[in-house]
Amino acid sequence: MLSVNSLVALLSATAVYAQQSAYGQCGGTGWAGATTCVSGYTCFETNEYYSQCIPGSNPVPISGGSAPSTTLMTSTISSGSGGTPTTSGGSSATGGPGTTLQSGYYWIRAVEAPNFHDYLQTSPEYVPGTAILDSYTTAGQFQIVSGQLVELVSGGLLYANVEMMANSTVNKLSVTFSTTKNTYGTFAFSGDAVQWDGTAVGVARQNLSAWLVCTNQTLWINLGAYGYMTPAGCADETIHYYNGATAVS
Ligand SMILES: *[C@@H]1O[C@H](CO)[C@@H](O)[C@H](O)[C@H]1NC(C)=O
Ligand SMILES: *[C@@H]1O[C@H](CO)[C@@H](O)[C@H](O)[C@H]1NC(C)=O
Ligand SMILES: *[C@@H]1O[C@H](CO)[C@@H](O)[C@H](O)[C@H]1NC(C)=O
């Protein structure tokens, strides 16, 4: 016959060993439940209050700096949309949050011709690659946290990385998304406009909101003035967040 004490011990041992299911909570202040996830999922710390089991084996947590103004990752990544999971680097499933805006995230889009309502995304979609403005049907979901422009993807976040200015003749800087944080300048929202400020790394800009969209819809930071001496093959744009439930053309 089991004593009450050994029964309690057995139950708590069970609680410790149980694995949380997909998208379930797996940590945070006061959390007493499972802290590991079922196979194929990793416990991703959103903030000190909440961790969640999300697909993939190599999540990139947000750490350092001040807390985000909105809570990240409290909603689940919906299944069945956002591209077929693929394998890259041998293990991580890739994909995205799909076509419904997740809590705490935004669409980011241009509002001027010739890129009116083209949306920020990576090329290829949801994996490290070039930042482009393209169709609303493949729009990514973004937030700015502690100066980092982040995209929500399965397995964690991608960070917008800015190309270093090679010399004083350069008039635009490329933007690529990576699993590592940006160390060159900081991103911010000014109203709904996305800005990049390079002051701290010695890059003076006439207009912090000036962007360029060039060949193949690639997005660049415009180091010149908005609408003046636009580089060949490029169009001047400002880019803005949009928080409608779905991206629209
Ligand atoms: C400045 O850097 C750009 C980009 O790397 C390069 O193409 C160009 O040749 C450089 N110009 C000079 C004068 O060094
Ligand atoms: C930057 O350019 C945009 C687009 O023309 C304009 O709306 C904004 O006022 C400019 N900002 C500054 C600080 O000049
Ligand atoms: C644009 O994309 C096409 C097709 O992928 C590629 O062949 C071409 O080199 C790209 N152009 C530039 C300037 O990157």
mmCIF file of C-alpha atoms and ligand atoms in Angstrom:
data_model
loop_
_atom_site.group_PDB
_atom_site.id
_atom_site.type_symbol
_atom_site.label_atom_id
_atom_site.label_comp_id
_atom_site.label_asym_id
_atom_site.label_seq_id
_atom_site.Cartn_x
_atom_site.Cartn_y
_atom_site.Cartn_z
ATOM 1 C CA MET A 1 0.000 0.000 0.000
ATOM 2 C CA LEU A 2 1.386 3.432 -0.921
ATOM 3 C CA SER A 3 1.559 6.022 1.811
ATOM 4 C CA VAL A 4 0.162 9.504 1.112
ATOM 5 C CA ASN A 5 3.717 10.847 1.089
ATOM 6 C CA SER A 6 4.986 8.446 -1.547
ATOM 7 C CA LEU A 7 1.850 9.097 -3.603
ATOM 8 C CA VAL A 8 2.586 12.840 -3.483
ATOM 9 C CA ALA A 9 6.187 12.148 -4.419
ATOM 10 C CA LEU A 10 5.050 9.976 -7.324
ATOM 11 C CA LEU A 11 2.594 12.596 -8.579
ATOM 12 C CA SER A 12 5.145 15.397 -8.464
ATOM 13 C CA ALA A 13 7.671 13.182 -10.201
ATOM 14 C CA THR A 14 5.064 12.601 -12.908
ATOM 15 C CA ALA A 15 4.491 16.364 -13.190
ATOM 16 C CA VAL A 16 8.215 16.953 -13.566
ATOM 17 C CA TYR A 17 8.605 14.378 -16.304
ATOM 18 C CA ALA A 18 5.449 15.226 -18.300
ATOM 19 C CA GLN A 19 6.155 17.011 -21.554
ATOM 20 C CA GLN A 20 4.062 19.944 -22.680
ATOM 21 C CA SER A 21 2.145 19.573 -25.929
ATOM 22 C CA ALA A 22 2.537 21.764 -29.012
ATOM 23 C CA TYR A 23 1.984 25.469 -28.289
ATOM 24 C CA GLY A 24 1.330 24.838 -24.597
ATOM 25 C CA GLN A 25 2.878 26.903 -21.820
ATOM 26 C CA CYS A 26 6.184 25.553 -20.537
ATOM 27 C CA GLY A 27 7.448 28.231 -18.196
ATOM 28 C CA GLY A 28 7.125 31.691 -16.741
ATOM 29 C CA THR A 29 6.702 33.273 -13.326
ATOM 30 C CA GLY A 30 4.596 31.023 -11.113
ATOM 31 C CA TRP A 31 4.384 28.236 -13.700
ATOM 32 C CA ALA A 32 4.322 24.840 -11.986
ATOM 33 C CA GLY A 33 3.610 22.645 -15.006
ATOM 34 C CA ALA A 34 5.779 20.901 -17.544
ATOM 35 C CA THR A 35 8.955 22.697 -18.551
ATOM 36 C CA THR A 36 9.951 20.479 -21.454
ATOM 37 C CA CYS A 37 8.135 20.010 -24.743
ATOM 38 C CA VAL A 38 7.123 17.049 -26.831
ATOM 39 C CA SER A 39 9.490 15.952 -29.590
ATOM 40 C CA GLY A 40 9.964 18.499 -32.356
ATOM 41 C CA TYR A 41 9.082 21.436 -30.110
ATOM 42 C CA THR A 42 11.261 23.660 -27.977
ATOM 43 C CA CYS A 43 10.393 25.716 -24.937
ATOM 44 C CA PHE A 44 10.783 29.337 -26.076
ATOM 45 C CA GLU A 45 11.029 32.043 -23.431
ATOM 46 C CA THR A 46 8.910 34.973 -24.574
ATOM 47 C CA ASN A 47 9.456 36.973 -21.403
ATOM 48 C CA GLU A 48 9.840 36.238 -17.705
ATOM 49 C CA TYR A 49 6.113 35.556 -17.447
ATOM 50 C CA TYR A 50 5.564 33.179 -20.316
ATOM 51 C CA SER A 51 7.316 30.433 -22.241
ATOM 52 C CA GLN A 52 5.664 28.408 -24.973
ATOM 53 C CA CYS A 53 6.351 25.169 -26.874
ATOM 54 C CA ILE A 54 6.944 26.169 -30.478
ATOM 55 C CA PRO A 55 8.054 24.094 -33.477
ATOM 56 C CA GLY A 56 11.745 23.696 -34.092
ATOM 57 C CA SER A 57 14.849 22.835 -32.198
ATOM 58 C CA ASN A 58 16.816 26.052 -32.290
ATOM 59 C CA PRO A 59 14.776 28.980 -30.993
ATOM 60 C CA VAL A 60 16.353 32.388 -30.633
ATOM 61 C CA PRO A 61 15.128 33.999 -27.427
ATOM 62 C CA ILE A 62 14.790 37.715 -26.925
ATOM 63 C CA SER A 63 17.130 38.750 -24.178
ATOM 64 C CA GLY A 64 18.685 41.915 -22.899
ATOM 65 C CA GLY A 65 17.357 45.426 -23.090
ATOM 66 C CA SER A 66 14.015 46.634 -21.900
ATOM 67 C CA ALA A 67 10.813 44.649 -22.034
ATOM 68 C CA PRO A 68 8.798 44.866 -25.248
ATOM 69 C CA SER A 69 5.810 47.173 -25.156
ATOM 70 C CA THR A 70 3.551 44.335 -26.167
ATOM 71 C CA THR A 71 3.689 40.699 -25.238
ATOM 72 C CA LEU A 72 5.383 38.535 -27.800
ATOM 73 C CA MET A 73 4.467 34.998 -28.698
ATOM 74 C CA THR A 74 1.439 34.647 -26.446
ATOM 75 C CA SER A 75 -0.639 33.415 -29.313
ATOM 76 C CA THR A 76 -0.018 30.248 -31.208
ATOM 77 C CA ILE A 77 1.399 29.929 -34.667
ATOM 78 C CA SER A 78 -1.565 28.644 -36.622
ATOM 79 C CA SER A 79 -1.014 25.489 -38.581
ATOM 80 C CA GLY A 80 -1.809 24.764 -42.175
ATOM 81 C CA SER A 81 -0.546 28.031 -43.569
ATOM 82 C CA GLY A 82 2.665 29.836 -44.141
ATOM 83 C CA GLY A 83 4.400 27.424 -46.366
ATOM 84 C CA THR A 84 5.454 23.844 -46.180
ATOM 85 C CA PRO A 85 7.817 23.057 -43.355
ATOM 86 C CA THR A 86 11.236 22.400 -44.751
ATOM 87 C CA THR A 87 14.453 21.276 -43.234
ATOM 88 C CA SER A 88 17.453 23.536 -43.219
ATOM 89 C CA GLY A 89 20.716 22.859 -41.508
ATOM 90 C CA GLY A 90 19.516 19.374 -40.746
ATOM 91 C CA SER A 91 16.968 19.885 -37.983
ATOM 92 C CA SER A 92 14.737 22.905 -37.574
ATOM 93 C CA ALA A 93 11.287 22.965 -39.069
ATOM 94 C CA THR A 94 10.606 26.260 -40.752
ATOM 95 C CA GLY A 95 7.397 28.073 -41.429
ATOM 96 C CA GLY A 96 5.557 31.090 -40.246
ATOM 97 C CA PRO A 97 2.560 32.380 -38.388
ATOM 98 C CA GLY A 98 0.374 32.398 -41.507
ATOM 99 C CA THR A 99 -2.138 34.947 -42.741
ATOM 100 C CA THR A 100 -3.775 35.987 -39.461
ATOM 101 C CA LEU A 101 -1.951 38.611 -37.431
ATOM 102 C CA GLN A 102 -0.611 37.243 -34.139
ATOM 103 C CA SER A 103 -0.951 39.188 -30.908
ATOM 104 C CA GLY A 104 1.892 41.662 -30.421
ATOM 105 C CA TYR A 105 2.984 41.635 -34.064
ATOM 106 C CA TYR A 106 2.445 43.853 -37.088
ATOM 107 C CA TRP A 107 2.435 43.750 -40.831
ATOM 108 C CA ILE A 108 4.873 46.276 -42.325
ATOM 109 C CA ARG A 109 4.121 47.767 -45.719
ATOM 110 C CA ALA A 110 4.798 50.602 -48.116
ATOM 111 C CA VAL A 111 2.012 53.038 -48.910
ATOM 112 C CA GLU A 112 3.399 54.767 -52.015
ATOM 113 C CA ALA A 113 3.468 53.741 -55.683
ATOM 114 C CA PRO A 114 5.083 51.735 -57.208
ATOM 115 C CA ASN A 115 5.138 49.546 -54.079
ATOM 116 C CA PHE A 116 1.757 50.500 -52.631
ATOM 117 C CA HIS A 117 0.724 47.824 -50.098
ATOM 118 C CA ASP A 118 3.700 45.625 -50.756
ATOM 119 C CA TYR A 119 4.585 43.941 -47.464
ATOM 120 C CA LEU A 120 7.852 43.230 -45.695
ATOM 121 C CA GLN A 121 8.944 39.591 -45.800
ATOM 122 C CA THR A 122 12.047 37.508 -46.278
ATOM 123 C CA SER A 123 13.123 35.896 -49.535
ATOM 124 C CA PRO A 124 12.784 32.925 -49.284
ATOM 125 C CA GLU A 125 9.771 33.214 -47.005
ATOM 126 C CA TYR A 126 10.238 32.698 -43.224
ATOM 127 C CA VAL A 127 13.921 31.753 -43.382
ATOM 128 C CA PRO A 128 17.122 33.791 -43.161
ATOM 129 C CA GLY A 129 17.477 35.804 -46.344
ATOM 130 C CA THR A 130 17.011 39.134 -48.047
ATOM 131 C CA ALA A 131 14.398 41.634 -46.858
ATOM 132 C CA ILE A 132 11.923 42.353 -49.652
ATOM 133 C CA LEU A 133 8.603 44.157 -50.062
ATOM 134 C CA ASP A 134 6.234 41.874 -51.921
ATOM 135 C CA SER A 135 2.722 40.445 -52.097
ATOM 136 C CA TYR A 136 0.344 40.629 -49.132
ATOM 137 C CA THR A 137 -0.226 36.883 -49.566
ATOM 138 C CA THR A 138 3.291 36.141 -48.308
ATOM 139 C CA ALA A 139 3.619 38.966 -45.760
ATOM 140 C CA GLY A 140 5.697 38.361 -42.646
ATOM 141 C CA GLN A 141 4.781 39.470 -39.116
ATOM 142 C CA PHE A 142 7.093 41.814 -37.241
ATOM 143 C CA GLN A 143 7.744 43.693 -34.045
ATOM 144 C CA ILE A 144 10.468 46.027 -32.829
ATOM 145 C CA VAL A 145 11.975 44.921 -29.517
ATOM 146 C CA SER A 146 14.889 46.688 -27.859
ATOM 147 C CA GLY A 147 15.973 48.270 -31.157
ATOM 148 C CA GLN A 148 15.766 44.975 -33.061
ATOM 149 C CA LEU A 149 13.324 44.508 -35.934
ATOM 150 C CA VAL A 150 12.194 40.892 -35.493
ATOM 151 C CA GLU A 151 10.134 38.546 -37.636
ATOM 152 C CA LEU A 152 8.047 35.769 -36.075
ATOM 153 C CA VAL A 153 8.847 32.364 -37.602
ATOM 154 C CA SER A 154 8.541 28.785 -36.437
ATOM 155 C CA GLY A 155 11.394 28.111 -34.070
ATOM 156 C CA GLY A 156 11.666 31.662 -32.796
ATOM 157 C CA LEU A 157 12.603 34.976 -34.328
ATOM 158 C CA LEU A 158 14.644 36.324 -37.200
ATOM 159 C CA TYR A 159 16.467 39.642 -36.782
ATOM 160 C CA ALA A 160 16.857 42.326 -39.437
ATOM 161 C CA ASN A 161 20.607 42.865 -39.940
ATOM 162 C CA VAL A 162 21.896 46.020 -41.581
ATOM 163 C CA GLU A 163 24.904 45.959 -43.896
ATOM 164 C CA MET A 164 27.862 47.977 -42.650
ATOM 165 C CA MET A 165 28.608 51.130 -44.635
ATOM 166 C CA ALA A 166 31.806 50.273 -46.509
ATOM 167 C CA ASN A 167 32.820 53.829 -47.407
ATOM 168 C CA SER A 168 31.464 57.335 -47.829
ATOM 169 C CA THR A 169 30.319 56.781 -51.423
ATOM 170 C CA VAL A 170 27.722 54.183 -50.435
ATOM 171 C CA ASN A 171 24.182 55.536 -50.729
ATOM 172 C CA LYS A 172 22.146 52.582 -49.502
ATOM 173 C CA LEU A 173 22.529 49.672 -47.053
ATOM 174 C CA SER A 174 21.083 46.214 -47.559
ATOM 175 C CA VAL A 175 18.856 44.509 -44.993
ATOM 176 C CA THR A 176 18.893 40.752 -44.446
ATOM 177 C CA PHE A 177 17.136 38.608 -41.870
ATOM 178 C CA SER A 178 19.264 36.344 -39.700
ATOM 179 C CA THR A 179 19.008 34.220 -36.571
ATOM 180 C CA THR A 180 21.569 36.504 -34.949
ATOM 181 C CA LYS A 181 20.864 39.986 -33.681
ATOM 182 C CA ASN A 182 21.723 43.164 -35.511
ATOM 183 C CA THR A 183 24.703 45.051 -34.100
ATOM 184 C CA TYR A 184 24.652 47.980 -36.525
ATOM 185 C CA GLY A 185 22.280 50.796 -35.552
ATOM 186 C CA THR A 186 18.792 50.494 -34.093
ATOM 187 C CA PHE A 187 15.249 50.181 -35.402
ATOM 188 C CA ALA A 188 12.268 52.061 -33.980
ATOM 189 C CA PHE A 189 8.694 52.994 -34.765
ATOM 190 C CA SER A 190 8.000 56.700 -35.118
ATOM 191 C CA GLY A 191 4.241 56.829 -35.157
ATOM 192 C CA ASP A 192 3.554 53.981 -37.566
ATOM 193 C CA ALA A 193 6.726 54.582 -39.620
ATOM 194 C CA VAL A 194 9.687 52.215 -39.347
ATOM 195 C CA GLN A 195 12.994 53.992 -38.811
ATOM 196 C CA TRP A 196 16.608 52.913 -38.672
ATOM 197 C CA ASP A 197 19.003 55.123 -36.757
ATOM 198 C CA GLY A 198 22.732 54.737 -37.440
ATOM 199 C CA THR A 199 23.901 57.648 -35.309
ATOM 200 C CA ALA A 200 25.525 55.342 -32.759
ATOM 201 C CA VAL A 201 27.633 53.697 -35.499
ATOM 202 C CA GLY A 202 28.542 56.945 -37.217
ATOM 203 C CA VAL A 203 26.016 56.834 -40.053
ATOM 204 C CA ALA A 204 24.303 60.198 -40.381
ATOM 205 C CA ARG A 205 21.011 60.207 -42.299
ATOM 206 C CA GLN A 206 18.891 63.035 -43.593
ATOM 207 C CA ASN A 207 15.658 61.188 -42.969
ATOM 208 C CA LEU A 208 15.473 58.221 -40.601
ATOM 209 C CA SER A 209 12.279 57.009 -42.333
ATOM 210 C CA ALA A 210 13.756 56.895 -45.863
ATOM 211 C CA TRP A 211 13.907 53.458 -47.509
ATOM 212 C CA LEU A 212 14.470 52.247 -51.044
ATOM 213 C CA VAL A 213 12.918 49.353 -52.907
ATOM 214 C CA CYS A 214 15.235 48.224 -55.712
ATOM 215 C CA THR A 215 15.708 45.329 -58.146
ATOM 216 C CA ASN A 216 13.746 42.193 -57.261
ATOM 217 C CA GLN A 217 11.788 44.140 -54.612
ATOM 218 C CA THR A 218 14.805 44.254 -52.287
ATOM 219 C CA LEU A 219 14.510 46.656 -49.353
ATOM 220 C CA TRP A 220 17.378 49.034 -48.540
ATOM 221 C CA ILE A 221 18.086 51.784 -46.056
ATOM 222 C CA ASN A 222 18.295 55.051 -47.988
ATOM 223 C CA LEU A 223 21.274 57.052 -46.772
ATOM 224 C CA GLY A 224 20.255 60.021 -48.898
ATOM 225 C CA ALA A 225 17.217 62.246 -48.761
ATOM 226 C CA TYR A 226 13.749 60.904 -49.384
ATOM 227 C CA GLY A 227 12.819 61.516 -53.010
ATOM 228 C CA TYR A 228 16.073 63.174 -54.050
ATOM 229 C CA MET A 229 18.871 61.641 -56.148
ATOM 230 C CA THR A 230 17.159 58.264 -56.005
ATOM 231 C CA PRO A 231 19.602 55.495 -57.051
ATOM 232 C CA ALA A 232 18.945 53.912 -60.472
ATOM 233 C CA GLY A 233 16.568 50.979 -60.348
ATOM 234 C CA CYS A 234 15.146 52.007 -56.987
ATOM 235 C CA ALA A 235 12.002 53.730 -55.715
ATOM 236 C CA ASP A 236 11.740 55.890 -52.600
ATOM 237 C CA GLU A 237 9.457 54.500 -49.914
ATOM 238 C CA THR A 238 8.552 54.948 -46.299
ATOM 239 C CA ILE A 239 7.360 51.772 -44.568
ATOM 240 C CA HIS A 240 4.637 51.553 -41.927
ATOM 241 C CA TYR A 241 3.114 49.066 -39.591
ATOM 242 C CA TYR A 242 -0.443 47.896 -40.178
ATOM 243 C CA ASN A 243 -2.367 45.933 -37.573
ATOM 244 C CA GLY A 244 -5.400 44.701 -39.480
ATOM 245 C CA ALA A 245 -6.228 41.045 -38.814
ATOM 246 C CA THR A 246 -5.110 40.099 -42.310
ATOM 247 C CA ALA A 247 -2.751 41.748 -44.777
ATOM 248 C CA VAL A 248 -4.682 43.375 -47.621
ATOM 249 C CA SER A 249 -3.640 44.533 -51.060
HETATM 250 C C1 LIG B 1 32.747 51.704 -51.574
HETATM 251 O O1 LIG B 1 32.080 50.491 -51.180
HETATM 252 C C2 LIG B 1 31.282 49.937 -52.214
HETATM 253 C C3 LIG B 1 30.489 48.789 -51.617
HETATM 254 O O2 LIG B 1 31.310 47.882 -50.979
HETATM 255 C C4 LIG B 1 32.190 49.505 -53.361
HETATM 256 O O3 LIG B 1 31.425 48.931 -54.397
HETATM 257 C C5 LIG B 1 32.933 50.705 -53.872
HETATM 258 O O4 LIG B 1 33.858 50.299 -54.848
HETATM 259 C C6 LIG B 1 33.670 51.409 -52.750
HETATM 260 N N1 LIG B 1 34.212 52.645 -53.250
HETATM 261 C C7 LIG B 1 35.396 53.115 -52.872
HETATM 262 C C8 LIG B 1 35.778 54.435 -53.454
HETATM 263 O O5 LIG B 1 36.119 52.528 -52.078
HETATM 264 C C1 LIG B 2 11.057 61.846 -44.280
HETATM 265 O O1 LIG B 2 10.422 61.644 -45.518
HETATM 266 C C2 LIG B 2 9.024 61.406 -45.417
HETATM 267 C C3 LIG B 2 8.517 61.115 -46.819
HETATM 268 O O2 LIG B 2 8.678 62.247 -47.641
HETATM 269 C C4 LIG B 2 8.337 62.572 -44.775
HETATM 270 O O3 LIG B 2 6.970 62.274 -44.616
HETATM 271 C C5 LIG B 2 8.946 62.848 -43.419
HETATM 272 O O4 LIG B 2 8.381 64.012 -42.883
HETATM 273 C C6 LIG B 2 10.457 63.039 -43.567
HETATM 274 N N1 LIG B 2 11.031 63.182 -42.234
HETATM 275 C C7 LIG B 2 11.943 64.095 -41.977
HETATM 276 C C8 LIG B 2 12.450 64.130 -40.570
HETATM 277 O O5 LIG B 2 12.360 64.863 -42.839
HETATM 278 C C1 LIG B 3 16.725 39.121 -59.558
HETATM 279 O O1 LIG B 3 16.192 37.800 -59.498
HETATM 280 C C2 LIG B 3 16.529 36.990 -60.626
HETATM 281 C C3 LIG B 3 15.775 35.693 -60.491
HETATM 282 O O2 LIG B 3 15.993 35.095 -59.238
HETATM 283 C C4 LIG B 3 18.049 36.807 -60.657
HETATM 284 O O3 LIG B 3 18.392 36.026 -61.764
HETATM 285 C C5 LIG B 3 18.720 38.172 -60.752
HETATM 286 O O4 LIG B 3 20.110 38.003 -60.657
HETATM 287 C C6 LIG B 3 18.253 39.070 -59.609
HETATM 288 N N1 LIG B 3 18.785 40.408 -59.820
HETATM 289 C C7 LIG B 3 19.495 41.030 -58.897
HETATM 290 C C8 LIG B 3 19.994 42.374 -59.256
HETATM 291 O O5 LIG B 3 19.715 40.546 -57.792
#
